[in-house]
Tab-separated table of C-alpha atoms and ligand atoms in Angstrom:
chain	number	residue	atom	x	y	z
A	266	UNK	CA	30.281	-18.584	-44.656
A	267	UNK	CA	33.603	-17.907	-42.974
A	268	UNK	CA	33.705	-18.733	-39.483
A	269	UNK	CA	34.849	-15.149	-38.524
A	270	UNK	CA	31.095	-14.296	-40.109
A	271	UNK	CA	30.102	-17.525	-38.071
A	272	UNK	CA	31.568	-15.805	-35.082
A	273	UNK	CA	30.102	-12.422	-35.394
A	274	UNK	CA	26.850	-13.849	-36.177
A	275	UNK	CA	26.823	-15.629	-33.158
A	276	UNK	CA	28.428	-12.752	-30.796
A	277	UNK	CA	25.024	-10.486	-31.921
A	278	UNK	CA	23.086	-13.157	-31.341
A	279	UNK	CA	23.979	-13.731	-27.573
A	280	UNK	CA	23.900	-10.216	-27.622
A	281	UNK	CA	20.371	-9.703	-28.367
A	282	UNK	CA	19.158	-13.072	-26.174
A	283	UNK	CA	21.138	-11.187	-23.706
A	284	UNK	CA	19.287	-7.852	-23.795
A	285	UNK	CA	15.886	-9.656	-24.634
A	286	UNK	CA	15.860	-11.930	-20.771
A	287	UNK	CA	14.218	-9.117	-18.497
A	288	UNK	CA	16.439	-10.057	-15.890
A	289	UNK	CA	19.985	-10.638	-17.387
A	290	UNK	CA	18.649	-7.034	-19.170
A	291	UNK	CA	17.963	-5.416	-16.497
A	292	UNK	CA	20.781	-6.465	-14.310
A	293	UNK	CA	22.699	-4.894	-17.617
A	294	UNK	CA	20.870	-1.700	-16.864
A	295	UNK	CA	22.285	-1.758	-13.058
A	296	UNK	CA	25.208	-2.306	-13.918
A	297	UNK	CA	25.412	0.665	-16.101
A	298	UNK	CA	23.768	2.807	-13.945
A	299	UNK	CA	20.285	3.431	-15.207
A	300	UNK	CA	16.354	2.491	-14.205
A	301	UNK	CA	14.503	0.395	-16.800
A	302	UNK	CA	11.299	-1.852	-16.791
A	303	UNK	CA	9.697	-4.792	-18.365
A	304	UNK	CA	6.603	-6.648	-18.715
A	305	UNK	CA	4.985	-10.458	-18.531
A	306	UNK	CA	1.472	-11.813	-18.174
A	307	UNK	CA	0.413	-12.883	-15.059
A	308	UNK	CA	-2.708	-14.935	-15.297
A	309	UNK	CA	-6.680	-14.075	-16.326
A	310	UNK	CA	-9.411	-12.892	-14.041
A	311	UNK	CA	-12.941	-12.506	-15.713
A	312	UNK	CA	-11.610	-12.505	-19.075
A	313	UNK	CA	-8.887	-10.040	-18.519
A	314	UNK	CA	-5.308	-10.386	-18.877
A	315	UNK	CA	-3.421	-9.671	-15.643
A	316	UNK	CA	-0.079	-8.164	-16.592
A	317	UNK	CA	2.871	-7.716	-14.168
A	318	UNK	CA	5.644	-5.386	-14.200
A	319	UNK	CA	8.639	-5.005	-12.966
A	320	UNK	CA	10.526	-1.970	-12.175
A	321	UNK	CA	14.192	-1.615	-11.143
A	322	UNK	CA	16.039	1.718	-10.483
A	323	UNK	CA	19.515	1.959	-11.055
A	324	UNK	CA	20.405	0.751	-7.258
A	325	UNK	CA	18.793	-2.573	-8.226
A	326	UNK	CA	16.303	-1.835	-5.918
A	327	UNK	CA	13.047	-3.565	-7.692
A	328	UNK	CA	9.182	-3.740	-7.381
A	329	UNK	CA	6.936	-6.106	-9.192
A	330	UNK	CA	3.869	-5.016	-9.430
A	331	UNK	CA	0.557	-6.564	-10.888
A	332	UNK	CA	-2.328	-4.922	-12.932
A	333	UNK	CA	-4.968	-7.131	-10.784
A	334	UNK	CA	-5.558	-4.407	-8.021
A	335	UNK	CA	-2.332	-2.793	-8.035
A	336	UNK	CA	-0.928	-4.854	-6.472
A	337	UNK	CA	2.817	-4.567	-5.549
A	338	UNK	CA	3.873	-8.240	-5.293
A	339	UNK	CA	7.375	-7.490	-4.240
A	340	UNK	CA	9.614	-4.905	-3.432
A	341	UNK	CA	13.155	-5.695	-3.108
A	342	UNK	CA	15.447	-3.540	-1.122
A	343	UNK	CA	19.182	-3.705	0.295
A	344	UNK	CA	19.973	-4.294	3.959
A	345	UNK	CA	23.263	-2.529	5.440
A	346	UNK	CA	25.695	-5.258	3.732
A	347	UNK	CA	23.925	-4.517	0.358
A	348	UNK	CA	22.303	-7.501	0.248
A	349	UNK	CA	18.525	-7.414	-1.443
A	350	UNK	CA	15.530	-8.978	0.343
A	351	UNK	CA	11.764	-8.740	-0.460
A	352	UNK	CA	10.499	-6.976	2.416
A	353	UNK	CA	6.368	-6.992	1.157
A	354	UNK	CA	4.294	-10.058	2.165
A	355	UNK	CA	2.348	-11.849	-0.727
A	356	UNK	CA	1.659	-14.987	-2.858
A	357	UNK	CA	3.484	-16.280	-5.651
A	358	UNK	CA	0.879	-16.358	-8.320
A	359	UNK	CA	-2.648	-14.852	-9.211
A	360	UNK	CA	-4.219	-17.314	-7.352
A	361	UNK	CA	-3.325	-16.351	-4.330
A	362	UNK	CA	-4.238	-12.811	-4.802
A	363	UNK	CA	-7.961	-14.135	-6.184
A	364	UNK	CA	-8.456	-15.742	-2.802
A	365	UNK	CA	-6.887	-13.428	-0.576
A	366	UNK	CA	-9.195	-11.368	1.928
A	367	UNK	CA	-6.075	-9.430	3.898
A	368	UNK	CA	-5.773	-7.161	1.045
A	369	UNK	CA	-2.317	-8.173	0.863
A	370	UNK	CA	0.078	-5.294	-1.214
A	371	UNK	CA	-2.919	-4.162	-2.862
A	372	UNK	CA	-4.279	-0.655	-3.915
A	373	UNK	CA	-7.480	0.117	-1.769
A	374	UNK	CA	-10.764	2.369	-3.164
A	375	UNK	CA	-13.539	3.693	-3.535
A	376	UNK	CA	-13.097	4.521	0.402
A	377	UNK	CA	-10.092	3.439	2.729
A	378	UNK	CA	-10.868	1.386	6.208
A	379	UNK	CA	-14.505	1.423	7.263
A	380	UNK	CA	-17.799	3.124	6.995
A	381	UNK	CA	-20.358	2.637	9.568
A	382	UNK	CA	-22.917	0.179	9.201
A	383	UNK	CA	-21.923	0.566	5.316
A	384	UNK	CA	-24.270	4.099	4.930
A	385	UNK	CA	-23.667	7.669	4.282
A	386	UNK	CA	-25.453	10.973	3.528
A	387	UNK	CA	-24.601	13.259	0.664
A	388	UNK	CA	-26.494	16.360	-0.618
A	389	UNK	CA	-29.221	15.218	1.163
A	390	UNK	CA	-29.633	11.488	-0.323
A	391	UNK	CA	-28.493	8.634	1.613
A	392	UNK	CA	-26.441	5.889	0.017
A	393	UNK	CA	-25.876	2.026	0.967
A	394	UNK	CA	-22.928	0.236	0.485
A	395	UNK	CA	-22.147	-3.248	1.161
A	396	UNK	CA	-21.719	-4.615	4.710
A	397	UNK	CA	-18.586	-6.695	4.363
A	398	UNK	CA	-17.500	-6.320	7.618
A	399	UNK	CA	-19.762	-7.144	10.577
A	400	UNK	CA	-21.953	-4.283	10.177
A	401	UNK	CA	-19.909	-2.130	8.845
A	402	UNK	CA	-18.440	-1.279	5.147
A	403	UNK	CA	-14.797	-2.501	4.620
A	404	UNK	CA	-12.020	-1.344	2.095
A	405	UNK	CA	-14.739	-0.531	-0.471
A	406	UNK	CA	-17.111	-3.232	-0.134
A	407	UNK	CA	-17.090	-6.972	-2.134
A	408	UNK	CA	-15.018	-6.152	-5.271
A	409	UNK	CA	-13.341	-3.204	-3.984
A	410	UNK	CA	-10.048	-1.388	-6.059
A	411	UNK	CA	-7.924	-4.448	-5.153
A	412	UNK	CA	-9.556	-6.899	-6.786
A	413	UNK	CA	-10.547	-5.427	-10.227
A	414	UNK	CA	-7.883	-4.985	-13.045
A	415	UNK	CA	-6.227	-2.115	-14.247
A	416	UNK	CA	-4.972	-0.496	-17.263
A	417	UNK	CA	-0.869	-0.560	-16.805
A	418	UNK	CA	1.708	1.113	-18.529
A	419	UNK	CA	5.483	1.745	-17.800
A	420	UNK	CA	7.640	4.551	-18.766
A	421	UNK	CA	11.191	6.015	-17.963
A	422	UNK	CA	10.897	9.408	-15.768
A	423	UNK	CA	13.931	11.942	-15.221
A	424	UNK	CA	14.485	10.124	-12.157
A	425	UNK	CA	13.617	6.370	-11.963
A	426	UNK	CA	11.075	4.510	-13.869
A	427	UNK	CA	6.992	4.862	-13.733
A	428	UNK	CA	3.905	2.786	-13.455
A	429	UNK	CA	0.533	4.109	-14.807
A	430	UNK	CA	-2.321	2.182	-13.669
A	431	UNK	CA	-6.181	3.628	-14.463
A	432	UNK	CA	-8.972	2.211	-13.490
A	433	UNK	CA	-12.935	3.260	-14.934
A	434	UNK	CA	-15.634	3.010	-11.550
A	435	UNK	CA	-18.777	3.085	-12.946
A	436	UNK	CA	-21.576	5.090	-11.067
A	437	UNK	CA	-23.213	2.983	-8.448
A	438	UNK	CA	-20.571	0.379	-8.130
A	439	UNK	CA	-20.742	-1.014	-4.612
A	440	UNK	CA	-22.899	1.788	-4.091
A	441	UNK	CA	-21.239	4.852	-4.464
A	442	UNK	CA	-22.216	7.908	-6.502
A	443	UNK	CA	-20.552	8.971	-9.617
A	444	UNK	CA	-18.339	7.319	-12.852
A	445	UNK	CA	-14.787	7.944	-11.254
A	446	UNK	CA	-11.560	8.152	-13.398
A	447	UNK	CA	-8.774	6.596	-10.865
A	448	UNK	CA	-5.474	6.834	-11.646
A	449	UNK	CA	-2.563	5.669	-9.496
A	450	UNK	CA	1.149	6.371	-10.353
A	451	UNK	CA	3.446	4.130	-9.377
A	452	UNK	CA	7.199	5.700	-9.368
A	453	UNK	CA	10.053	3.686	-7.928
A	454	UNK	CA	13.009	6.663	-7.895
A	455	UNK	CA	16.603	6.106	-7.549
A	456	UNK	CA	16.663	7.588	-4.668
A	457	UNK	CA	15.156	4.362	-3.610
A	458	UNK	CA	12.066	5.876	-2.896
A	459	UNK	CA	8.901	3.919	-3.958
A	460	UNK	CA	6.142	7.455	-4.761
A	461	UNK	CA	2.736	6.805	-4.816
A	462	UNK	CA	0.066	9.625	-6.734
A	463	UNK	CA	-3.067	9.515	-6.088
A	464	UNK	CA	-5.827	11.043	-8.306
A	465	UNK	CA	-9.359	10.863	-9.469
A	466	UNK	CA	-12.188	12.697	-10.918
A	467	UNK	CA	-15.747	12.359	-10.715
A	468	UNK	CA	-19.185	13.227	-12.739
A	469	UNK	CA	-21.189	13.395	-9.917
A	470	UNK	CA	-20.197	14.632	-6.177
A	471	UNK	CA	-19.211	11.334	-4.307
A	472	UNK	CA	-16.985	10.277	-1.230
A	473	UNK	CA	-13.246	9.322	-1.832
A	474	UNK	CA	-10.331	8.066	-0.080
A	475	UNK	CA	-7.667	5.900	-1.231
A	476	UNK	CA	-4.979	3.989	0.113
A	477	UNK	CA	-2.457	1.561	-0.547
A	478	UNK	CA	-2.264	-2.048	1.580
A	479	UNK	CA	1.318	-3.542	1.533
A	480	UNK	CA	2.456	-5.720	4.475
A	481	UNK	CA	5.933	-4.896	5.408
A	482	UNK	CA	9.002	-7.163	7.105
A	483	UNK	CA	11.917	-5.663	6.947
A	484	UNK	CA	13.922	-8.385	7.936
A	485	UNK	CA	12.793	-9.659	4.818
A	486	UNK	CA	11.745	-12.604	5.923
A	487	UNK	CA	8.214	-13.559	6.421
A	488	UNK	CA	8.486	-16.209	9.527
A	489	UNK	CA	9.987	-13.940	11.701
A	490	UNK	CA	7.212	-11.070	13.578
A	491	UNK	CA	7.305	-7.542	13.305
A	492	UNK	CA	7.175	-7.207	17.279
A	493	UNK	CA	10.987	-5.972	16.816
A	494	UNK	CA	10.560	-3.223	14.480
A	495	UNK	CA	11.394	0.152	15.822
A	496	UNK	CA	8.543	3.091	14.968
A	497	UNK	CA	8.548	6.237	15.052
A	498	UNK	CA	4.905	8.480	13.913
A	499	UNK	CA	4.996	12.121	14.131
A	500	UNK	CA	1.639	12.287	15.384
A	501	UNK	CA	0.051	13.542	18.872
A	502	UNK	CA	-3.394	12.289	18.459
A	503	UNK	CA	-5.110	8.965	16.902
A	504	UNK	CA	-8.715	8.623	16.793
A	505	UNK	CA	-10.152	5.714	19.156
A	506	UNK	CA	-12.637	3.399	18.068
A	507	UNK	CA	-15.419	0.935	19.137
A	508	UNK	CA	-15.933	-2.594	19.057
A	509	UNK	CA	-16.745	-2.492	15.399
A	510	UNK	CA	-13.447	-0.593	14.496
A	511	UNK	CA	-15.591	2.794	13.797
A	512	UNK	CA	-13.902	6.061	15.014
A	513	UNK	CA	-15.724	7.533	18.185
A	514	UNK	CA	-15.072	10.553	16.717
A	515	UNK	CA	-13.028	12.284	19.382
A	516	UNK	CA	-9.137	13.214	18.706
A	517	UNK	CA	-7.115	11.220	21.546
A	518	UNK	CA	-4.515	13.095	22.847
A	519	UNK	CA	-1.263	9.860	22.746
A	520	UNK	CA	1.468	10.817	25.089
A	521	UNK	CA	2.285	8.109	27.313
A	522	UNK	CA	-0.069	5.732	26.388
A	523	UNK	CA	1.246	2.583	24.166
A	524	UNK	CA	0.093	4.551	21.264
A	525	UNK	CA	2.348	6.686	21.993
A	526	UNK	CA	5.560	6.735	19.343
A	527	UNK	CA	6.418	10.266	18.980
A	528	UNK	CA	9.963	8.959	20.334
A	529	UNK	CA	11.201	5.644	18.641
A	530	UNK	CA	9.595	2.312	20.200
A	531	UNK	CA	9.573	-0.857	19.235
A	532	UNK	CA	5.763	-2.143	17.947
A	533	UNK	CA	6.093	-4.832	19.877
A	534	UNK	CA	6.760	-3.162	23.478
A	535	UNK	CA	3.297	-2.585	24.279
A	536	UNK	CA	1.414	-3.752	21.366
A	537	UNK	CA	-0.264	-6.376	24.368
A	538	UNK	CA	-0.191	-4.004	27.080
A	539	UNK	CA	-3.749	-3.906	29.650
A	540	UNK	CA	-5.355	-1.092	26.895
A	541	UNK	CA	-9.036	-0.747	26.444
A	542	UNK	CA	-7.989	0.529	22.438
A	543	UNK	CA	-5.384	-2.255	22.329
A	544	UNK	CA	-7.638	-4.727	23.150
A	545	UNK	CA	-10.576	-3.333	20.481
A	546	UNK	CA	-8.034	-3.843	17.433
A	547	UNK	CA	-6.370	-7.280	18.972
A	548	UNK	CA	-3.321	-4.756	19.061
A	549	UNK	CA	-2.614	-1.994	16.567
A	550	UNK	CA	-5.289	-0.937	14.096
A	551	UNK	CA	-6.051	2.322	14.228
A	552	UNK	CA	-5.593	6.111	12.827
A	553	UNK	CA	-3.026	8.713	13.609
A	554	UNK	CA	-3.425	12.164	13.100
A	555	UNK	CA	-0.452	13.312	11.446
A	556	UNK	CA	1.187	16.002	12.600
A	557	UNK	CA	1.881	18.970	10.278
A	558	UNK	CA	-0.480	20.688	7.187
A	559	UNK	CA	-2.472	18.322	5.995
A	560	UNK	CA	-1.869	18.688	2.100
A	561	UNK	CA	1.607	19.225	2.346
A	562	UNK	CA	4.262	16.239	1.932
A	563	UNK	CA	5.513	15.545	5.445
A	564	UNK	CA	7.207	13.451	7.677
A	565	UNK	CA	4.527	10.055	8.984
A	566	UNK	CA	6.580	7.462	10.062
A	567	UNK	CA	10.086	5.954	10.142
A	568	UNK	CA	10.533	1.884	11.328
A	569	UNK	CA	13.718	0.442	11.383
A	570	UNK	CA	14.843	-3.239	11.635
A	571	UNK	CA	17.759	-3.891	13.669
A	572	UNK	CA	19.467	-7.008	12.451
A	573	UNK	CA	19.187	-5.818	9.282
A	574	UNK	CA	19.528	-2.528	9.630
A	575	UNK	CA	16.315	-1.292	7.446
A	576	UNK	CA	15.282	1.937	7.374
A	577	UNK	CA	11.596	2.643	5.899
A	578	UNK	CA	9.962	6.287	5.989
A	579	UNK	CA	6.772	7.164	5.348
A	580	UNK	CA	6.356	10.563	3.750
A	581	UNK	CA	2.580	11.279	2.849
A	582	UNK	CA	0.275	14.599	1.851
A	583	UNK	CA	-2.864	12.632	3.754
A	584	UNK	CA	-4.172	14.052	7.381
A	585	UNK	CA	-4.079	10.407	8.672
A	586	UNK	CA	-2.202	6.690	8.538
A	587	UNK	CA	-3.507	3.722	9.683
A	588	UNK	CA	-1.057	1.761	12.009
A	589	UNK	CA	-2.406	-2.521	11.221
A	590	UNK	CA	-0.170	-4.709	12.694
A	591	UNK	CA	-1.474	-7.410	11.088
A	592	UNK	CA	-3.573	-8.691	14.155
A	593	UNK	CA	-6.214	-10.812	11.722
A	594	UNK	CA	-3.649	-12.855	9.699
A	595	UNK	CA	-3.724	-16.734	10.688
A	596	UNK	CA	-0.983	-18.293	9.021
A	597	UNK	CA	-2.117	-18.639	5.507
A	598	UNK	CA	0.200	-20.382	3.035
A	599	UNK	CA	2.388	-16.951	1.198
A	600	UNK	CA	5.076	-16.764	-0.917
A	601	UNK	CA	7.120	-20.472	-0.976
A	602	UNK	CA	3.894	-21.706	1.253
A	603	UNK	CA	5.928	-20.155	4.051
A	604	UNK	CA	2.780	-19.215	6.439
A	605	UNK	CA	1.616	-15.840	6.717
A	606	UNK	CA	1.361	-15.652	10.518
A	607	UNK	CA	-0.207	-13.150	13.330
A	608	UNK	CA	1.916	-9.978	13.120
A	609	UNK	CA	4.383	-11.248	10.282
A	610	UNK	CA	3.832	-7.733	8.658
A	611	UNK	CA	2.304	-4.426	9.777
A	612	UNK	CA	1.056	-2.110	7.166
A	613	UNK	CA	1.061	2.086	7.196
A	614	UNK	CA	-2.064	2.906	4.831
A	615	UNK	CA	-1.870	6.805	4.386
A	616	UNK	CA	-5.487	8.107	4.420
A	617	UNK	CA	-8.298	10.415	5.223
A	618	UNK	CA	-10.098	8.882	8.799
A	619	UNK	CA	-12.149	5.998	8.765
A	620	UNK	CA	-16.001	6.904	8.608
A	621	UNK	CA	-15.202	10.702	7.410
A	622	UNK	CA	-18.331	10.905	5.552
A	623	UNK	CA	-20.794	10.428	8.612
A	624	UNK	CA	-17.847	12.392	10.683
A	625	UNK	CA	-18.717	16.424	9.468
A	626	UNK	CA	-15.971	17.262	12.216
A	627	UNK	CA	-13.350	15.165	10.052
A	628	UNK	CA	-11.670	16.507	7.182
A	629	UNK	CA	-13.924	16.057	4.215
A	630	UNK	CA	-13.702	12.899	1.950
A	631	UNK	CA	-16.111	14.360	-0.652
A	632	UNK	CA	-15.041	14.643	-3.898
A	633	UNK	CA	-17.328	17.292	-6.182
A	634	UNK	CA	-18.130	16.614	-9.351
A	635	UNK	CA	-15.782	18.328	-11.592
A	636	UNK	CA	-12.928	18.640	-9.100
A	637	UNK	CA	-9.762	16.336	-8.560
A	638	UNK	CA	-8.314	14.417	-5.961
A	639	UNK	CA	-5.049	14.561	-5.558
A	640	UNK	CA	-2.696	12.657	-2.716
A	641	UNK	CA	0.560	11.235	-2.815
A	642	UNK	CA	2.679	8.872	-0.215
A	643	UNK	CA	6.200	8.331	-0.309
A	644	UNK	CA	8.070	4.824	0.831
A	645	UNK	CA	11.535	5.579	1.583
A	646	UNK	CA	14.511	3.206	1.873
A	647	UNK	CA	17.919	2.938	3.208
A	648	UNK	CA	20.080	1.406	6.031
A	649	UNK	CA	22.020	2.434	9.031
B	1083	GAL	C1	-6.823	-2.768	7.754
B	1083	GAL	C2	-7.930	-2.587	8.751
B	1083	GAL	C3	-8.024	-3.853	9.564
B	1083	GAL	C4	-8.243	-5.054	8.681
B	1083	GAL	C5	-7.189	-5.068	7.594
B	1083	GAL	C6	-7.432	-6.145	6.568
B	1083	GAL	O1	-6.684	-1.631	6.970
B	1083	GAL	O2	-7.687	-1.458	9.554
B	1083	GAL	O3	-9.044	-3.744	10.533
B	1083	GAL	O4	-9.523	-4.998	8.137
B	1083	GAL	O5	-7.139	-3.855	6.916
B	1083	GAL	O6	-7.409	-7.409	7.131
């Protein structure tokens, strides 16, 4: 062989182990301006192969997400110098997940926040679900959405890249009516957005309401609180609870209370202020009615992070969004072992209210047979 052929053999060579490394490859597709995706294992859980993927847009803006509760395991995002940081709380490997019980990043279902004393009525039949939480039904009950696996698969869209996930609920499991199709789409657009559709059907009428649990630090950095994160919610009411964390079922009217961030406050001004609500949730955990029609994409939220200049808005279709500012984490080892502390992250889980189903006066969480749910919730980043 001549060593030009020698040379050219090698040049497609390094060419191809160049194009095959996910992230040389995809740092390629940045580079030239367009989204792509790839896709590695991630561990076993009862005999299933976890898978995760990874999805960049053509920003370089990139979430990893796994197929063990749908969970998004990182989400990487530019500050106001350009400079990337993961701004979702997590672990580093499967493990972690498999022994977490904050729900960290994951994909929540059959039913969002609690259901009192774990029991509901539905065409006349009353159903019992697991009491996970005091008395009361949690996040859907022992193996909830976020910790079974899901079918994944990635594809390009017109405007970013895509995330399929579908998950089979058999009727009865944890005690709710009905087999129920899920199916979650994951879209990560390059308008840095990260979109979130939400849809299921059922064969028999049944309660639904699903929601999405990621812990967010914009500063990117999990040691430092989320005390100095400035909110904004365009809502006017929240719905107050009792000492279990169940709604009381009337619509609180906000202005000038600490709940109160229809003007931009930080979460930390009067998270520990003398409030009898406050002091129920160990500081925020609760529902805010969002302002607006519920069914059509609006305005929720918008935090932004000083130092770094971090912008996050919530855009959602869902009547309600549960401020958690992470009042029950105790330091746990996360990602690097760094500790997940009290208040490291707060989370902003679009939903339908806690307890709708024994709340007539709520907007409905039942789901008839035949019909489909459909929600979606939009992440939106930039800097200022
Ligand atoms: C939130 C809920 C909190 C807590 C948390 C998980 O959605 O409102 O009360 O249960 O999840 O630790």
């Amino acid at each position: 062989m001549t060593l030009r052929l020698h040379a050219a053999l090698l040049t497609i060579f390094l060419v191809l182990a160049l194009l095959a490394h996910p992230v040389l490859s995809s740092a390629l597709n940045v580079a030239q301006g367009v989204a792509s995706f790839s896709r590695e294992d991630f561990g076993q859980v009862d005999g299933k192969k976890v898978e995760r993927f990874t999805l960049t847009n053509r920003n370089g803006v990139e979430a990893k997400i796994i197929t063990y509760g749908g969970i998004v395991v990182s989400l990487k995002v530019p500050d106001r110098q350009g400079k990337f940081a993961d701004v979702v709380l997590g672990y580093d490997d499967l493990e972690g997940y498999l022994h977490d019980d904050a729900y960290l990043g994951a994909l929540i279902g059959r039913y969002g926040n609690r259901i009192a004393k774990g029991r509901f009525k539905l065409n006349g039949t009353e159903y019992k679900l697991a009491t996970n939480n005091g008395e009361n039904h949690l996040h859907g009950g022992v193996k909830g959405f976020d910790k079974v696996v899901w079918n994944g698969a990635a594809a390009k869209t017109a405007n970013g890249v895509k995330l399929t996930l579908n998950y089979a609920s058999r009727d009865m499991e944890e005690g709710y009516p009905g087999n129920l199709l899920a199916t979650v789409i994951y879209t990560l657009t390059n308008n840095n957005e990260l979109k979130i559709d939400y849809s299921a059907t059922t064969d028999k009428d049944t309660v639904i309401n699903l929601t999405q649990h990621s812990y967010f630090n914009l500063t990117g950095e999990v040691q430092n609180d989320i005390l100095k994160h400035q909110l904004t919610i365009n809502a006017t009411r929240f719905t107050p609870v009792d000492a279990g964390l169940i709604p009381t079922g009337e619509l609180r009217v906000l202005k000038g209370t600490p709940f109160d961030f229809l003007q931009p406050a930080l979460i930390g001004s009067r998270i520990d202020a003398e409030d009898e609500q406050l002091k129920l949730g160990r500081g925020y955990d609760h529902n805010f009615v969002i302002d607006g029609r519920r069914g059509t994409m609006r305005k929720a939220a918008t935090v932004f992070e000083e130092n770094s200049g971090r912008v996050m808005e919530v855009w959602t279709s869902e009547p309600g969004m549960q401020l958690y500012t992470g009042n029950f984490l105790t330091g746990k080892p996360g990602k690097s072992g760094k500790p997940l502390q009290f208040r490291s992250g707060f989370c902003l889980e679009t939903q339908h209210y806690p307890d709708s189903p024994n709340h007539p006066e709520f907007p409905t969480t039942v789901l008839r047979k035949g019909a489909r749910y459909r929600t979606t919730t939009v992440y939106k980043f930039s800097s200022r």
